[in-house]
Short mmCIF file of C-alpha atoms and ligand atoms in Angstrom, two decimals:
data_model
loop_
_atom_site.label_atom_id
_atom_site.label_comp_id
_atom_site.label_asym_id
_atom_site.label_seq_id
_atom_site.Cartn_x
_atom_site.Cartn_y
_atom_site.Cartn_z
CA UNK Y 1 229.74 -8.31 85.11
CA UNK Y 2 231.18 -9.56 82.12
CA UNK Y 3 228.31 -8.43 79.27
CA UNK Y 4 230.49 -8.91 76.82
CA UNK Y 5 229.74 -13.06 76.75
CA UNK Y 6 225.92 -12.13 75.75
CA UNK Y 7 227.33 -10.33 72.95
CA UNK Y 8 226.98 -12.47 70.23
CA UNK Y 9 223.53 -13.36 71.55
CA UNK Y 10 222.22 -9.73 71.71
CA UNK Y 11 223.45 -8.60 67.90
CA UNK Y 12 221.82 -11.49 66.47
CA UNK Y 13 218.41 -10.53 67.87
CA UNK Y 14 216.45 -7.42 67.96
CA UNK Y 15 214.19 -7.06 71.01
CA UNK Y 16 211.73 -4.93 69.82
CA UNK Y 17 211.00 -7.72 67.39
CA UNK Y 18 211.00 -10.74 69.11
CA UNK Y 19 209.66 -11.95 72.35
CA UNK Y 20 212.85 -13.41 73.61
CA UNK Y 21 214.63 -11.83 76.89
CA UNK Y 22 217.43 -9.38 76.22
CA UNK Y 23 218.96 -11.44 79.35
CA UNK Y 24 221.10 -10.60 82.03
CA UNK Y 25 223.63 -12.43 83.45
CA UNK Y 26 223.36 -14.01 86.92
CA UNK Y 27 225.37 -14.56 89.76
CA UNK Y 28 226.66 -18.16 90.10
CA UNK Y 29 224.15 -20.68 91.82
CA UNK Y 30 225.09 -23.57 94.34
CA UNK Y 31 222.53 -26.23 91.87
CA UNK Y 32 222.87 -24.26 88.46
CA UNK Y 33 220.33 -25.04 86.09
CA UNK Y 34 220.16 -26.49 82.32
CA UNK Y 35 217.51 -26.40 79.40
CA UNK Y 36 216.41 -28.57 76.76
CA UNK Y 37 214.36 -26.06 73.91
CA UNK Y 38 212.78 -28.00 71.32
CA UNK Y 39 213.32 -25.27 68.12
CA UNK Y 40 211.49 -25.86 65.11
CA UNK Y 41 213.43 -23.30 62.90
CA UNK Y 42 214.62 -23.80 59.05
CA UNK Y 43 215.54 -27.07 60.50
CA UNK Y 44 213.95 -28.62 64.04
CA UNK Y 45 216.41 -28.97 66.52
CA UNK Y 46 217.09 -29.25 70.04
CA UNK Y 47 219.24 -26.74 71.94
CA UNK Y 48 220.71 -28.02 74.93
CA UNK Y 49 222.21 -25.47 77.40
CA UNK Y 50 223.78 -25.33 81.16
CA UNK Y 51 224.20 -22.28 83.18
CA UNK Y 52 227.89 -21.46 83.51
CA UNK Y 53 229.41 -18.54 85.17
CA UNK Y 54 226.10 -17.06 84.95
CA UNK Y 55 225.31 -17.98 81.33
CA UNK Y 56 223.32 -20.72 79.49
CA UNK Y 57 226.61 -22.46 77.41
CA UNK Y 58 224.62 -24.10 74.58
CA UNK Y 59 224.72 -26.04 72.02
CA UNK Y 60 222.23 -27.05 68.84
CA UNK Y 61 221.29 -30.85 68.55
CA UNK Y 62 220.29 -32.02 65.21
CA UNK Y 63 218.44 -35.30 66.47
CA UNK Y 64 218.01 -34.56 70.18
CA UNK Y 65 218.59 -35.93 73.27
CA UNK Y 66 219.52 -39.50 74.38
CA UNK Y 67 219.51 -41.83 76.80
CA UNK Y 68 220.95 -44.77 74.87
CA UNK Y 69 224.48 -45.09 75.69
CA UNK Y 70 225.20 -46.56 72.17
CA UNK Y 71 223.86 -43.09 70.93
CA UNK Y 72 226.50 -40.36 70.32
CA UNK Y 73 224.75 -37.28 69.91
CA UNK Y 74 226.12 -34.34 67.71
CA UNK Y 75 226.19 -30.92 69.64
CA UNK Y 76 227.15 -27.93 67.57
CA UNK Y 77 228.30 -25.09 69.83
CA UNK Y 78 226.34 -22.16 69.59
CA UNK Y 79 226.33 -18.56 71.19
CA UNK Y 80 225.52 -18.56 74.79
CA UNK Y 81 222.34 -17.26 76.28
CA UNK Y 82 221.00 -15.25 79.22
CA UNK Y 83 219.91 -17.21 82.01
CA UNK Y 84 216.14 -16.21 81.73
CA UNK Y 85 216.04 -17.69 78.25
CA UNK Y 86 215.08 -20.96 80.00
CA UNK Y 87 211.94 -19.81 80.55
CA UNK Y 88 211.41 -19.00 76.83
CA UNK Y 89 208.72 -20.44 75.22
CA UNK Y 90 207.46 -19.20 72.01
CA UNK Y 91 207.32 -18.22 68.48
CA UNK Y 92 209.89 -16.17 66.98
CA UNK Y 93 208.67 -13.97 64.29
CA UNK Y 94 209.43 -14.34 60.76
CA UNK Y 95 212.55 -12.42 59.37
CA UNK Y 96 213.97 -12.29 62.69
CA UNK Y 97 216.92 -14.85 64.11
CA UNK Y 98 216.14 -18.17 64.72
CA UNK Y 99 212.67 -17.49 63.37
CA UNK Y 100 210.02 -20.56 64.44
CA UNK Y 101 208.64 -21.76 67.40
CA UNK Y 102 210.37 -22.87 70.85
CA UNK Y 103 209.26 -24.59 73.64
CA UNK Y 104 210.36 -25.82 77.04
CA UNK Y 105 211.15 -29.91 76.02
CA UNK Y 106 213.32 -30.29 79.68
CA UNK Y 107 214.55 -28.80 82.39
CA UNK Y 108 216.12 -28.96 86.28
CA UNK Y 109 219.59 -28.49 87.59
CA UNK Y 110 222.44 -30.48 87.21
CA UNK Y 111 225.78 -31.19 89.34
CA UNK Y 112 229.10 -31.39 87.23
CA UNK Y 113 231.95 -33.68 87.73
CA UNK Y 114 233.73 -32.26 91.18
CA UNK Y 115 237.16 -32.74 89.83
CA UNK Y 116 237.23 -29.17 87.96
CA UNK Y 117 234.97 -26.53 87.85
CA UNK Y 118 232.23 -26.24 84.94
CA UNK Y 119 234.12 -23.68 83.09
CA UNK Y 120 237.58 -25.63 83.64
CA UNK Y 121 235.56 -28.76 82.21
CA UNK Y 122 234.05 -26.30 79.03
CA UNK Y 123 237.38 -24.92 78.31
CA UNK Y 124 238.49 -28.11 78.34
CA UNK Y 125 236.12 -29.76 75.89
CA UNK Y 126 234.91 -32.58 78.31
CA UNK Y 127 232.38 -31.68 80.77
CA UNK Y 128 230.72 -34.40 82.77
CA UNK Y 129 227.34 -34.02 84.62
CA UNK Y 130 224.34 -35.39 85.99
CA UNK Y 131 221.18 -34.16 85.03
CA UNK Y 132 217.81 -33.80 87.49
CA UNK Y 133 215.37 -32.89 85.05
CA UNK Y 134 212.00 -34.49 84.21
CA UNK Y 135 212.98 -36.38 80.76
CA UNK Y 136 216.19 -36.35 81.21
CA UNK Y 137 218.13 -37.90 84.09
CA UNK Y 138 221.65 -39.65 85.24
CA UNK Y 139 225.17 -39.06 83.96
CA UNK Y 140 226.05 -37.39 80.82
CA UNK Y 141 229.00 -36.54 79.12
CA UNK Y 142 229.81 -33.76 76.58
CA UNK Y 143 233.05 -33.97 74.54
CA UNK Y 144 234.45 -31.72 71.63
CA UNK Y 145 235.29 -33.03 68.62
CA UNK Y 146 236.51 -30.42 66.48
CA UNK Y 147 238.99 -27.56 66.77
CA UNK Y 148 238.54 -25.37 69.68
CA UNK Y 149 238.04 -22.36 67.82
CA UNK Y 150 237.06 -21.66 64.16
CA UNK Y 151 238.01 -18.37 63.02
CA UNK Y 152 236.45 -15.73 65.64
CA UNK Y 153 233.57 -18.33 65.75
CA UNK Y 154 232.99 -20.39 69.02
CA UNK Y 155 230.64 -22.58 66.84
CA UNK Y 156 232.42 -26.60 67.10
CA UNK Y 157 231.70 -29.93 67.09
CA UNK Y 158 230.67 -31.76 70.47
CA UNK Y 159 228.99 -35.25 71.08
CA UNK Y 160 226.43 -35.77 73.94
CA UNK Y 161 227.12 -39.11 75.67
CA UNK Y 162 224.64 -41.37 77.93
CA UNK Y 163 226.50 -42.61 81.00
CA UNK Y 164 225.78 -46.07 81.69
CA UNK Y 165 223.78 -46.35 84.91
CA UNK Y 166 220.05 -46.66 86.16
CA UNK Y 167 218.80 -44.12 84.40
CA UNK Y 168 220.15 -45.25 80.59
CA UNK Y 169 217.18 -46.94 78.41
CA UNK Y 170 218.37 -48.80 75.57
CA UNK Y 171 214.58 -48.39 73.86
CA UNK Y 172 214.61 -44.33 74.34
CA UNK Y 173 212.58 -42.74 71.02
CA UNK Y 174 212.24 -39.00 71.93
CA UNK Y 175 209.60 -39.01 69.25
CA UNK Y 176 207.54 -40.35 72.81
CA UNK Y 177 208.53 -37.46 74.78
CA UNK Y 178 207.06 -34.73 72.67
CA UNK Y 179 205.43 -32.40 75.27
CA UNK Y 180 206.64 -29.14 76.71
CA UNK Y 181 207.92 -29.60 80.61
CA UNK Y 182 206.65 -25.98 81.23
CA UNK Y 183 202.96 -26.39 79.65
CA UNK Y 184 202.41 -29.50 78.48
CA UNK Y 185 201.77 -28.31 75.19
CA UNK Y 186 203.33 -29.78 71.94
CA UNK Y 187 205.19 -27.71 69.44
CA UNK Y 188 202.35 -27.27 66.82
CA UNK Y 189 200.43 -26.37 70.08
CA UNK Y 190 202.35 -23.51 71.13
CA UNK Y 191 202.77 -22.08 67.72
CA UNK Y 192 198.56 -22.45 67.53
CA UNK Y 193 198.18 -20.36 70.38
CA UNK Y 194 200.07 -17.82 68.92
CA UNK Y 195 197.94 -17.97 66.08
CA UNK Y 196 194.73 -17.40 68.02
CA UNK Y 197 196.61 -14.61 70.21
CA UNK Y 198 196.95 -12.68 66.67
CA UNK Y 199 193.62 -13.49 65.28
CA UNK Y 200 191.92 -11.76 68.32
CA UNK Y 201 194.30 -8.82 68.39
CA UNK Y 202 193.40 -8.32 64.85
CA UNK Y 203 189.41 -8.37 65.58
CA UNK Y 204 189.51 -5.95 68.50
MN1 MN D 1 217.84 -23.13 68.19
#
């Protein structure tokens, strides 16, 4: 299939240097799935990404998350990822890509809108969903802001939108939601047990 849309993702990274998955991509599911990694790089961030045509589409959220409806969430576009890269939780080493740790801050599968197909919808700059995760539920919308394309960049401006319906909470603070879905562990957890990993390593 189509390799060429991990591209971007595979010349940023190299493999033999960091633990993430090389990735392949995956045939289409009937309940497709999407990812929430909490990523404390340079900057912390949240990357937010849903499988499409066998890819994770994603997108880098300075401040996270919401389920205020009053919140409008920037999104910035980033490269997509293999599928298995929602299963990622780890540190990336220093000097390589997206060096710092990541962990697993949601997850589950989510149905789009049923008027147009996912990709239609991503094309289109609007794509409306609802989420089944564990932190996350209800309807969401996702709606570019900024030029399609900038120079041979897919990088762009998007806003992440709270539906209003029973699963919206005015009072949401994701600074209350800070474990991973995956291992209950917290960031500074995760990068820890790295430490420890290389500690013993070292002593045998
Ligand atoms: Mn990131």
């Amino acid at each position: 299939m189509k390799s060429k849309r991990l591209a971007e993702y595979r010349t940023k990274r190299t493999f033999s240097k960091t633990p993430e998955p090389p990735g392949r991509i995956r045939s289409s599911r009937r309940h497709p799935i999407f990812v929430i990694q909490k990523h404390e790089a340079s900057r912390l961030h949240y990357d937010f990404r849903l499988e499409i045509s066998g890819v994770l589409a994603s997108w880098a959220l300075p401040k996270g998350p919401s389920l205020n409806p009053a919140d409008k969430r920037l999104a910035m576009r980033t490269e997509d990822h293999p599928a298995d890269y929602a299963a990622f939780e780890g540190v990336i080493p220093e000097g390589q890509y997206g060096a710092g740790t990541v962990m697993v801050w949601d997850r589950g599968t989510y149905q789009i809108n049923p008027d147009e197909s996912a990709a239609e919808q991503l094309e289109g700059g609007k794509l409306k969903f609802t989420l089944k995760g564990h932190k996350l539920r209800g309807g969401f919308a996702l709606i570019r802001a900024g030029s399609k394309s900038q120079g041979s960049k897919i990088e762009a401006r998007w806003f992440l939108i709270k539906r209003r319906d029973g699963f919206a909470d005015p009072k949401w603070r994701i600074d209350r939601h800070a474990e991973s879905v995956l291992t209950g562990r917290t960031l500074k957890q995760v990068t820890e047990a790295r430490r420890t990993k290389r500690r013993s390593t070292r002593d045998h």
